[in-house]
Amino acid sequence: MSDRLKTVGETLIDLLEANGVDTVFGIPGVHTVELYRGLAASRIRHITPRHEQGAGFMADGYARVSGKPGVCLVITGPGLTNIITPMAQAYQDSVPMLVISGVNARATLGHGRGRLHELPDQQAMIATLALMSHTLHDPNDLASVMERAFAILRSGRPGPVHIEIPTDVMVLTIELPHLHRPAVSRPRADATAMAEAASLCLEARRPVILVGGGGVAAGADIRALAERLDAPLVTTTNARGAFARHPLSVPASPSLVAVRRLLAEADLVLAFGTQMGQTDYDMYATNDFPVLGNLIRIDIDATQLARGPQATLSLLSSAENAAADLLDAVKPGQPRPRNGAQRAEATRSEALAEMTPKIRVEIGILEIIRDTLPGVIIVGDSTQAVYAGNLYYEAGRPNGWFNAATGYGALGYGPPAAVGAAIADPQAPVVCLTGDGGLQFTLAEIGSARDAGANVIFLVWNNDGYGEIETYMVENGIEPEGVKPTAPDFLKIAEAYGLPSKRLAHVDELPAALTAMRRVDGPSLIEIHQLNTIGATA
């Protein structure tokens, strides 16, 4: 075959490389093997999960830590339906994910003749939760479709993008297109709007800055802006660690009374890249989030600006562009409000005081992990200690705390997402904090971690079932039912996969166990029973 002629599958790999992709997650099948034809000769690393759901969650964790889109290759039909849950999680949390799937031959689509892995309309099904879903009918469209996909992933609000390639298209030969990484631009508010925003900032005497996951990449400029304005920095779950231990940092949920009081008393609230949705701002569903009298909202998504609290000024801009422009307009040495650090300290103290003794213990355990393993990335599942951290926890680094207990809230997220995080940053310590119930959703991904050599410490928080749901049922006068799934012996599971493991008799053993497992080359497992955390210092 000519050097300028390659199959669609081979060209796909070339285009992924040209766009900076270094890792893909997937399980090959007869409906995707032609997409693998050029993979072995490329510089792209392939990670094999045990389930396509694991592939999607790995891509999610990889994307959050690397800042690059997580890429998945999945078969038509069950492969794609298995990855729908991770795609929905990525959609809710604005995580860039490219899912490339097979689909049956073009001539068979829509006829319902019982082909293997056939769906009535696969592209229409996935389009409801993808920023883009495209079926490649013409092989010569491959380069332009890929360019459009990466433009969407890089220029606007991130999320999942889907491309499906019919099996008869994969094998066709096309002339190799020009391989390049197209330049993209991100939205920037006009100068008049930015001048108005700067004027409001300079006039404010009690400003507060809200930062969501969309603001993390602009962390340095937002921090500098907060210092010039002397404004407390309130971070949502996905932004924790962006301002680690800064005197202005308030690593507490806007659902808490103390944080709401801070916001209600502010004469200006500047919100960067936050959806302002229920799981961060009203997790108890009390419907009494305060009206913000002077809100400047900055978001990369115009539709998002039209949702949620009414803003005094809405700026369609990336957080990076807006923070840089505001920082340029708010010059050092200009009059600024006072007592920002004192307001932040008071809010931190009051927010922590709202926590029950049990929650304070759980927060203290998170701090043990953070302080024992500097630079740690804690990837959580939906478990009690993670809920506690979402209420109040200061991660030690940007992107050092994320989980599935917000937004879509998918159980089983933690283990594969932690593998993806470890692949994205192999030098960082990564701890997967997961419950005995949640771990069983994706238990087999321990084996994937072993295959990939991912340096993940699986920390199993064992509370004998779905403890959070059981507590909720009891508090609401419901006889608990269905909340006691039998767990395996996790140490024996770890042994079966060849992982070193340890069961702790008391939380006091945790620092030494973490230190020992950090020395392991590859994954390891620690189990602690919730009852053995009693008496821990918060």
XYZ file of N, CA and C in Angstrom, residues 187-430:
732
model
N -13.753 31.385 24.116
C -14.482 32.656 24.150
C -13.855 33.683 25.093
N -14.015 34.937 24.736
C -13.489 36.042 25.541
C -14.543 37.152 25.533
N -14.897 37.655 26.692
C -15.886 38.729 26.779
C -15.324 40.002 26.158
N -16.223 40.842 25.657
C -15.757 42.068 25.015
C -15.228 43.055 26.046
N -14.464 44.008 25.566
C -13.759 44.932 26.461
C -14.720 45.769 27.296
N -15.876 46.139 26.745
C -16.834 46.954 27.490
C -17.376 46.196 28.693
N -17.734 44.922 28.464
C -18.249 44.104 29.562
C -17.185 43.881 30.628
N -15.944 43.656 30.203
C -14.869 43.448 31.167
C -14.589 44.713 31.964
N -14.694 45.862 31.336
C -14.493 47.118 32.055
C -15.572 47.315 33.112
N -16.809 46.948 32.777
C -17.897 47.039 33.758
C -17.649 46.099 34.929
N -17.187 44.862 34.615
C -16.887 43.902 35.677
C -15.770 44.415 36.580
N -14.726 44.985 35.981
C -13.611 45.513 36.772
C -14.077 46.645 37.669
N -14.957 47.509 37.153
C -15.479 48.616 37.950
C -16.255 48.104 39.162
N -17.078 47.072 38.945
C -17.833 46.489 40.057
C -16.891 45.869 41.096
N -15.834 45.233 40.623
C -14.862 44.633 41.541
C -14.198 45.704 42.401
N -13.830 46.815 41.786
C -13.112 47.864 42.508
C -14.012 48.601 43.496
N -15.301 48.658 43.192
C -16.239 49.335 44.080
C -16.620 48.486 45.288
N -16.500 47.171 45.164
C -16.976 46.265 46.218
C -16.119 46.392 47.471
N -16.784 46.276 48.632
C -16.075 46.307 49.911
C -16.059 44.940 50.585
N -16.954 44.045 50.165
C -17.010 42.696 50.748
C -17.176 41.661 49.632
N -16.230 41.593 48.699
C -16.377 40.650 47.586
C -16.056 39.212 48.009
N -16.630 38.273 47.282
C -16.337 36.844 47.432
C -16.195 36.268 46.032
N -15.243 35.378 45.859
C -15.057 34.707 44.567
C -15.455 33.243 44.706
N -16.346 32.791 43.830
C -16.751 31.382 43.740
C -16.002 30.743 42.585
N -15.432 29.555 42.803
C -14.686 28.880 41.742
C -15.181 27.442 41.614
N -15.626 27.081 40.417
C -16.014 25.711 40.124
C -14.945 25.007 39.316
N -15.246 23.796 38.874
C -14.279 23.006 38.125
C -13.782 23.708 36.872
N -14.628 24.548 36.278
C -14.226 25.271 35.081
C -13.224 26.373 35.336
N -12.963 26.680 36.610
C -12.011 27.730 36.930
C -10.643 27.238 37.343
N -10.470 25.920 37.462
C -9.218 25.377 38.001
C -8.020 25.751 37.137
N -8.168 25.681 35.818
C -7.044 25.981 34.926
C -6.598 27.430 35.036
N -7.476 28.299 35.530
C -7.138 29.712 35.697
C -6.744 30.024 37.134
N -6.394 28.992 37.884
C -6.169 29.146 39.316
C -5.165 30.220 39.685
N -4.046 30.312 38.976
C -3.000 31.275 39.338
C -3.510 32.707 39.202
N -4.197 33.007 38.104
C -4.706 34.361 37.913
C -5.864 34.667 38.855
N -6.716 33.697 39.111
C -7.823 33.922 40.045
C -7.269 34.179 41.454
N -6.240 33.431 41.837
C -5.613 33.660 43.148
C -5.057 35.088 43.233
N -4.362 35.513 42.190
C -3.795 36.865 42.191
C -4.898 37.918 42.248
N -5.996 37.681 41.528
C -7.122 38.611 41.549
C -7.732 38.676 42.946
N -7.894 37.506 43.582
C -8.443 37.468 44.941
C -7.562 38.248 45.910
N -6.262 38.141 45.744
C -5.342 38.874 46.614
C -5.477 40.379 46.416
N -5.656 40.825 45.178
C -5.826 42.260 44.919
C -7.148 42.777 45.465
N -8.172 41.928 45.408
C -9.489 42.332 45.910
C -9.687 41.989 47.375
N -8.757 41.232 47.947
C -8.877 40.737 49.321
C -10.201 39.983 49.493
N -10.463 39.058 48.557
C -11.737 38.351 48.495
C -11.574 36.889 48.871
N -12.383 36.365 49.801
C -12.362 34.929 50.083
C -12.660 34.114 48.824
N -12.028 32.945 48.724
C -12.159 32.053 47.572
C -12.929 30.810 47.991
N -14.171 30.695 47.591
C -14.999 29.531 47.907
C -14.915 28.556 46.736
N -14.504 27.318 47.008
C -14.343 26.324 45.942
C -15.401 25.228 46.047
N -15.960 24.867 44.903
C -16.869 23.729 44.862
C -16.049 22.435 44.850
N -16.723 21.318 44.876
C -16.044 20.019 44.956
C -14.968 19.868 43.886
N -15.296 20.184 42.649
C -14.357 19.950 41.547
C -13.236 20.978 41.467
N -13.255 21.972 42.335
C -12.180 22.972 42.334
C -11.311 22.887 43.580
N -11.582 21.933 44.453
C -10.815 21.837 45.693
C -9.337 21.637 45.416
N -8.517 22.334 46.173
C -7.073 22.236 46.021
C -6.495 23.279 45.094
N -7.349 24.019 44.388
C -6.844 25.043 43.465
C -6.130 26.161 44.206
N -6.492 26.355 45.493
C -5.879 27.424 46.295
C -5.440 26.861 47.645
N -4.797 25.715 47.603
C -4.512 24.921 48.802
C -3.867 25.750 49.911
N -4.576 25.804 51.036
C -4.103 26.411 52.280
C -3.787 27.893 52.151
N -4.304 28.533 51.146
C -4.165 29.982 51.024
C -5.043 30.644 52.097
N -4.601 31.744 52.691
C -5.408 32.392 53.735
C -6.809 32.784 53.279
N -6.995 33.001 51.974
C -8.315 33.375 51.461
C -9.173 32.170 51.077
N -8.612 30.970 51.142
C -9.328 29.779 50.684
C -10.403 29.350 51.669
N -11.580 29.052 51.114
C -12.698 28.496 51.893
C -13.094 27.187 51.214
N -12.499 26.052 51.629
C -12.756 24.768 50.968
C -13.997 24.080 51.527
N -15.128 24.774 51.427
C -16.359 24.300 52.045
C -17.525 24.471 51.090
N -18.503 23.611 51.214
C -19.631 23.590 50.293
C -20.533 24.810 50.457
N -20.980 25.399 49.341
C -21.982 26.468 49.422
C -23.328 25.986 49.951
N -23.459 24.705 50.227
C -24.669 24.200 50.870
C -24.665 24.462 52.374
N -23.514 24.802 52.936
C -23.385 24.996 54.380
C -23.857 26.391 54.781
N -24.397 26.495 55.989
C -24.939 27.758 56.489
C -23.867 28.841 56.519
N -22.672 28.489 57.000
C -21.618 29.488 57.134
C -21.215 30.069 55.791
N -21.121 29.221 54.766
C -20.734 29.692 53.437
C -21.854 30.535 52.840
N -23.080 30.107 53.041
C -24.205 30.896 52.537
C -24.252 32.273 53.197
N -23.903 32.316 54.485
C -23.871 33.604 55.177
C -22.799 34.516 54.566
N -21.645 33.948 54.284
C -20.575 34.717 53.649
C -21.048 35.295 52.316
N -21.741 34.475 51.527
C -22.219 34.914 50.221
C -23.338 35.954 50.353
N -24.231 35.739 51.317
C -25.347 36.666 51.502
C -24.865 38.034 51.949
N -23.786 38.070 52.741
C -23.263 39.340 53.248
C -22.340 40.036 52.253
N -21.964 39.344 51.177
C -21.066 39.934 50.187
C -21.798 41.005 49.378
N -21.080 42.044 49.019
C -21.670 43.047 48.137
C -21.276 42.801 46.674
N -20.472 41.752 46.449
C -20.161 41.305 45.095
C -19.745 39.840 45.158
N -20.346 39.025 44.289
C -19.941 37.622 44.157
C -19.492 37.425 42.712
N -18.250 37.000 42.565
C -17.651 36.777 41.248
C -17.520 35.265 41.065
N -18.275 34.679 40.127
C -18.351 33.224 39.967
C -17.646 32.784 38.688
N -16.611 31.961 38.836
C -15.842 31.451 37.700
C -16.166 29.981 37.452
N -16.681 29.661 36.278
C -16.775 28.273 35.825
C -17.491 27.338 36.761
N -18.618 27.768 37.291
C -19.390 26.895 38.175
C -20.825 26.789 37.681
N -21.346 25.578 37.659
C -22.704 25.327 37.179
C -23.750 25.871 38.148
N -23.348 26.027 39.411
C -24.252 26.474 40.469
C -25.463 25.542 40.574
N -25.167 24.237 40.497
C -26.222 23.222 40.546
C -26.468 22.719 41.958
N -27.475 21.872 42.092
C -27.925 21.430 43.408
C -26.866 20.664 44.189
N -26.101 19.799 43.533
C -25.190 18.936 44.287
C -24.063 19.704 44.955
N -23.796 20.913 44.502
C -22.815 21.764 45.189
C -23.475 22.841 46.035
N -24.573 23.390 45.576
C -25.136 24.592 46.198
C -26.361 24.335 47.060
N -26.967 23.166 46.937
C -28.153 22.871 47.746
C -28.285 21.367 47.923
N -27.204 20.735 48.423
C -27.201 19.272 48.497
C -28.242 18.716 49.457
N -28.727 19.537 50.376
C -29.763 19.076 51.294
C -31.161 19.399 50.774
N -31.240 19.997 49.579
C -32.515 20.317 48.922
C -33.420 21.141 49.818
N -32.846 22.150 50.476
C -33.638 23.036 51.333
C -34.275 24.183 50.548
N -33.798 24.408 49.337
C -34.334 25.455 48.455
C -34.256 26.848 49.077
N -33.248 27.078 49.910
C -33.121 28.400 50.518
C -31.734 29.000 50.304
N -31.143 28.698 49.147
C -29.879 29.349 48.815
C -30.141 30.846 48.711
N -29.268 31.671 49.272
C -29.556 33.109 49.321
C -29.569 33.765 47.948
N -30.365 34.803 47.832
C -30.344 35.618 46.626
C -29.055 36.442 46.650
N -28.300 36.368 45.587
C -27.035 37.081 45.511
C -27.287 38.447 44.865
N -27.095 39.488 45.641
C -27.489 40.824 45.203
C -26.656 41.394 44.084
N -25.422 40.994 43.974
C -24.539 41.560 42.946
C -23.648 40.440 42.439
N -24.143 39.684 41.466
C -23.456 38.500 40.964
C -22.897 38.759 39.571
N -21.580 38.541 39.427
C -20.945 38.509 38.107
C -20.653 37.050 37.809
N -21.237 36.551 36.746
C -21.079 35.131 36.430
C -20.279 34.970 35.146
N -19.231 34.154 35.217
C -18.347 33.905 34.075
C -18.445 32.430 33.716
N -18.816 32.155 32.467
C -18.938 30.761 32.043
C -18.635 30.675 30.560
N -18.133 29.511 30.168
C -17.774 29.274 28.776
C -18.979 28.845 27.949
N -20.104 28.594 28.623
C -21.302 28.059 27.975
C -22.429 29.079 28.102
N -22.882 29.591 26.954
C -23.926 30.613 26.968
C -25.223 30.086 27.572
N -25.563 28.833 27.304
C -26.800 28.289 27.854
C -26.726 28.174 29.370
N -25.534 27.894 29.893
C -25.390 27.788 31.337
C -25.591 29.151 31.999
N -25.165 30.203 31.343
C -25.358 31.543 31.897
C -26.835 31.897 32.026
N -27.673 31.264 31.211
C -29.106 31.531 31.259
C -29.809 30.718 32.337
N -29.090 29.788 32.956
C -29.680 28.947 34.004
C -29.234 29.444 35.374
N -29.926 28.998 36.396
C -29.470 29.248 37.760
C -29.745 30.666 38.213
N -28.994 31.166 39.194
C -29.269 32.489 39.774
C -29.149 33.597 38.740
N -29.997 34.598 38.902
C -29.939 35.745 38.002
C -28.699 36.562 38.321
N -27.964 36.922 37.294
C -26.715 37.654 37.479
C -26.884 39.127 37.128
N -26.144 39.961 37.836
C -26.067 41.371 37.468
C -25.343 41.539 36.144
N -24.319 40.706 35.956
C -23.522 40.757 34.742
C -23.094 39.341 34.384
N -23.401 38.915 33.160
C -23.004 37.587 32.678
C -21.944 37.756 31.602
N -20.830 37.052 31.757
C -19.720 37.163 30.815
C -19.484 35.819 30.150
N -19.655 35.771 28.839
C -19.361 34.561 28.083
C -17.868 34.544 27.805
N -17.148 33.733 28.581
C -15.691 33.725 28.475
C -15.161 32.473 29.146
N -14.015 32.025 28.681
C -13.310 31.007 29.453
C -12.825 31.651 30.741
N -12.648 30.846 31.769
C -12.152 31.370 33.035
C -10.754 31.956 32.872
N -9.928 31.300 32.046
C -8.558 31.783 31.841
C -8.549 33.181 31.233
N -9.359 33.401 30.200
C -9.390 34.717 29.555
C -9.963 35.781 30.483
N -11.048 35.436 31.168
C -11.682 36.426 32.047
C -10.784 36.792 33.218
N -10.140 35.808 33.826
C -9.265 36.089 34.966
C -8.080 36.948 34.538
N -7.506 36.636 33.382
C -6.374 37.424 32.892
C -6.798 38.859 32.597
N -7.982 39.036 31.988
C -8.447 40.382 31.650
C -8.776 41.183 32.909
N -9.411 40.543 33.884
C -9.734 41.251 35.125
C -8.469 41.609 35.899
N -7.524 40.692 35.886
C -6.274 40.949 36.590
C -5.547 42.133 35.971
N -5.650 42.263 34.657
C -5.020 43.385 33.975
C -5.729 44.701 34.305
N -7.049 44.623 34.505
C -7.827 45.841 34.764
C -7.775 46.279 36.226
N -7.659 45.322 37.135
C -7.621 45.635 38.570
C -6.159 45.736 38.971
N -5.627 46.931 38.910
C -4.196 47.119 39.108
C -3.805 47.003 40.578
N -2.581 46.544 40.842
C -2.103 46.515 42.231
C -2.051 47.921 42.806
N -2.321 48.004 44.095
C -2.213 49.271 44.776
C -3.468 50.116 44.725
N -4.473 49.707 43.944
C -5.731 50.438 43.925
C -6.511 50.140 45.202
N -7.453 51.011 45.592
C -8.234 50.756 46.828
C -8.876 49.381 46.777
N -8.862 48.688 47.891
C -9.429 47.343 47.931
C -10.192 47.133 49.233
N -11.074 46.185 49.251
C -11.814 45.886 50.478
C -10.880 45.360 51.563
N -11.393 45.220 52.750
C -10.594 44.772 53.874
C -11.138 43.472 54.443
N -10.303 42.862 55.265
C -10.704 41.719 56.101
C -11.054 40.465 55.313
N -10.505 40.302 54.115
C -10.786 39.085 53.352
C -10.300 37.837 54.060
N -9.071 37.865 54.552
C -8.533 36.698 55.244
C -9.305 36.409 56.520
N -9.714 37.472 57.233
C -10.485 37.258 58.459
C -11.861 36.674 58.151
N -12.497 37.158 57.090
C -13.804 36.607 56.702
C -13.669 35.146 56.284
N -12.587 34.840 55.555
C -12.354 33.448 55.142
C -12.119 32.556 56.354
N -11.304 33.011 57.292
C -11.011 32.222 58.487
C -12.268 31.989 59.306
N -13.068 33.023 59.486
C -14.309 32.869 60.249
C -15.243 31.872 59.572
N -15.317 31.927 58.239
C -16.200 31.005 57.516
C -15.688 29.579 57.624
N -14.381 29.391 57.507
C -13.830 28.039 57.666
C -14.163 27.482 59.043
N -13.961 28.284 60.070
C -14.201 27.835 61.445
C -15.677 27.510 61.663
N -16.553 28.389 61.175
C -17.987 28.177 61.369
C -18.491 26.981 60.556
N -17.956 26.815 59.360
C -18.374 25.682 58.528
C -17.968 24.369 59.167
N -16.754 24.307 59.684
C -16.311 23.081 60.340
C -17.133 22.795 61.592
N -17.536 23.843 62.285
C -18.347 23.662 63.491
C -19.726 23.103 63.180
N -20.199 23.291 61.947
C -21.495 22.723 61.548
C -21.454 21.207 61.429
N -20.269 20.659 61.241
C -20.149 19.229 60.993
C -20.429 18.429 62.263
N -21.049 17.261 62.097
C -21.231 16.350 63.230
C -19.886 15.774 63.631
N -19.763 15.256 64.857
C -18.488 14.624 65.246
C -18.043 13.537 64.263
N -18.988 12.747 63.767
C -18.645 11.686 62.817
C -18.033 12.274 61.540
N -18.640 13.310 61.006
C -18.130 13.916 59.772
C -16.769 14.546 60.016
N -16.582 15.160 61.173
C -15.269 15.757 61.466
C -14.185 14.681 61.531
N -14.527 13.515 62.055
C -13.572 12.397 62.055
C -13.214 12.014 60.626
N -14.221 11.927 59.767
C -13.971 11.540 58.380
C -13.124 12.590 57.653
N -13.390 13.860 57.900
C -12.553 14.914 57.317
C -11.121 14.789 57.823
N -10.962 14.487 59.115
C -9.628 14.302 59.680
C -8.873 13.168 59.010
N -9.573 12.114 58.620
C -8.920 10.992 57.939
C -8.451 11.415 56.547
N -9.264 12.206 55.862
C -8.826 12.738 54.566
C -7.563 13.578 54.736
N -7.511 14.342 55.790
C -6.325 15.169 56.030
C -5.112 14.317 56.369
N -5.324 13.184 57.021
C -4.212 12.251 57.258
C -3.636 11.765 55.926
N -4.520 11.404 55.006
C -4.068 10.944 53.680
C -3.284 12.056 52.990
N -3.845 13.247 52.990
C -3.200 14.390 52.324
C -1.826 14.696 52.913
N -1.741 14.673 54.233
C -0.494 15.067 54.887
C 0.545 13.948 54.883
N 0.093 12.704 54.812
C 1.030 11.577 54.748
C 1.637 11.435 53.362
N 0.838 11.733 52.345
C 1.275 11.582 50.951
C 1.206 12.939 50.261
N 2.219 13.784 50.402
C 2.191 15.103 49.764
C 1.951 14.987 48.256
N 1.085 15.862 47.750
C 0.753 15.841 46.328
C -0.234 14.765 45.938
N -0.889 14.149 46.915
C -1.795 13.030 46.633
C -3.011 13.488 45.837
N -3.465 12.606 44.962
C -4.742 12.754 44.268
C -5.699 11.751 44.899
N -6.756 12.233 45.513
C -7.765 11.340 46.095
C -8.952 11.287 45.140
N -9.196 10.101 44.605
C -10.311 9.880 43.688
C -11.367 9.096 44.454
N -12.544 9.662 44.583
C -13.551 9.061 45.448
C -14.693 8.413 44.709
N -15.301 7.467 45.397
C -16.568 6.907 44.962
C -17.643 7.503 45.870
N -18.873 7.072 45.717
C -19.934 7.549 46.590
C -19.888 6.754 47.887
N -19.168 7.299 48.866
C -19.093 6.663 50.175
C -19.043 7.744 51.239
N -19.268 7.363 52.499
C -19.509 8.361 53.532
C -18.352 9.336 53.712
N -17.133 8.855 53.701
C -15.997 9.757 53.874
C -15.889 10.743 52.711
N -16.304 10.332 51.529
C -16.277 11.222 50.372
C -17.347 12.303 50.503
N -18.537 11.933 50.976
C -19.563 12.947 51.202
C -19.070 13.977 52.209
N -18.380 13.511 53.239
C -17.832 14.430 54.234
C -16.847 15.394 53.588
N -15.970 14.868 52.749
C -14.987 15.718 52.090
C -15.611 16.727 51.148
N -16.700 16.354 50.514
C -17.375 17.307 49.632
C -17.973 18.471 50.424
N -18.310 18.210 51.668
C -18.779 19.289 52.534
C -17.628 20.197 52.955
N -16.491 19.581 53.311
C -15.369 20.388 53.798
C -14.084 19.576 53.688
N -13.211 19.998 52.811
C -11.887 19.380 52.708
C -11.025 20.217 51.795
N -9.813 20.509 52.241
C -8.850 21.246 51.426
C -7.847 20.269 50.842
N -7.982 19.992 49.547
C -7.005 19.136 48.868
C -5.662 19.846 48.817
N -4.602 19.076 48.661
C -3.267 19.643 48.696
C -2.747 20.120 47.360
N -3.530 19.961 46.293
C -3.081 20.337 44.951
C -4.300 20.496 44.055
N -4.165 21.251 42.948
C -5.266 21.308 41.985
C -5.557 19.912 41.433
N -6.832 19.639 41.204
C -7.284 18.329 40.721
C -6.856 17.212 41.669
N -6.695 17.537 42.929
C -6.303 16.541 43.926
C -7.478 15.929 44.653
N -8.696 16.301 44.273
C -9.901 15.757 44.907
C -11.024 15.777 43.885
N -11.477 14.617 43.457
C -12.674 14.551 42.620
C -13.331 13.198 42.814
N -14.619 13.148 42.546
C -15.387 11.932 42.824
C -16.704 11.975 42.071
N -17.459 10.882 42.208
C -18.740 10.773 41.508
C -19.915 11.068 42.423
N -19.660 11.661 43.589
C -20.747 11.962 44.514
C -21.356 13.330 44.233
N -21.066 13.901 43.071
C -21.714 15.124 42.615
C -22.284 14.846 41.237
N -23.066 15.772 40.721
C -23.571 15.633 39.361
C -24.321 14.332 39.143
N -23.833 13.522 38.230
C -24.541 12.286 37.869
C -24.507 11.261 38.994
N -23.419 11.207 39.739
C -23.358 10.393 40.947
C -23.352 8.896 40.710
N -22.467 8.402 39.854
C -22.443 6.982 39.507
C -21.575 6.180 40.468
N -22.156 5.182 41.109
C -21.370 4.261 41.928
C -20.430 3.447 41.034
N -19.269 3.114 41.583
C -18.282 2.351 40.844
C -17.310 3.220 40.074
N -17.463 4.522 40.182
C -16.605 5.460 39.463
C -15.164 5.415 39.957
N -14.977 5.357 41.272
C -13.675 5.573 41.884
C -12.540 4.683 41.383
N -12.677 3.346 41.415
C -11.538 2.502 41.032
C -11.023 2.754 39.620
N -11.863 2.717 38.580
C -11.304 2.973 37.248
C -10.842 4.409 37.060
N -11.546 5.387 37.638
C -11.111 6.780 37.498
C -9.749 6.988 38.142
N -9.490 6.301 39.251
C -8.183 6.395 39.902
C -7.090 5.808 39.016
N -7.404 4.730 38.307
C -6.431 4.156 37.370
C -6.100 5.178 36.287
N -7.129 5.837 35.743
C -6.889 6.861 34.735
C -6.048 8.002 35.262
N -6.305 8.421 36.507
C -5.521 9.497 37.114
C -4.065 9.101 37.266
N -3.820 7.854 37.683
C -2.449 7.381 37.873
C -1.704 7.276 36.550
N -2.401 6.931 35.486
C -1.767 6.863 34.168
C -1.423 8.273 33.683
N -2.307 9.235 33.984
C -2.054 10.615 33.575
C -0.874 11.227 34.316
N -0.702 10.873 35.590
C 0.399 11.420 36.402
C 1.032 10.279 37.188
N 1.889 9.492 36.558
C 2.446 8.296 37.207
C 3.343 8.605 38.403
N 3.806 9.840 38.545
C 4.665 10.185 39.682
C 3.869 10.563 40.924
N 2.599 10.889 40.767
C 1.798 11.331 41.904
C 1.252 10.145 42.680
N 1.186 10.251 44.014
C 0.454 9.229 44.762
C -1.039 9.372 44.482
N -1.703 8.262 44.218
C -3.135 8.267 43.942
C -3.817 7.316 44.914
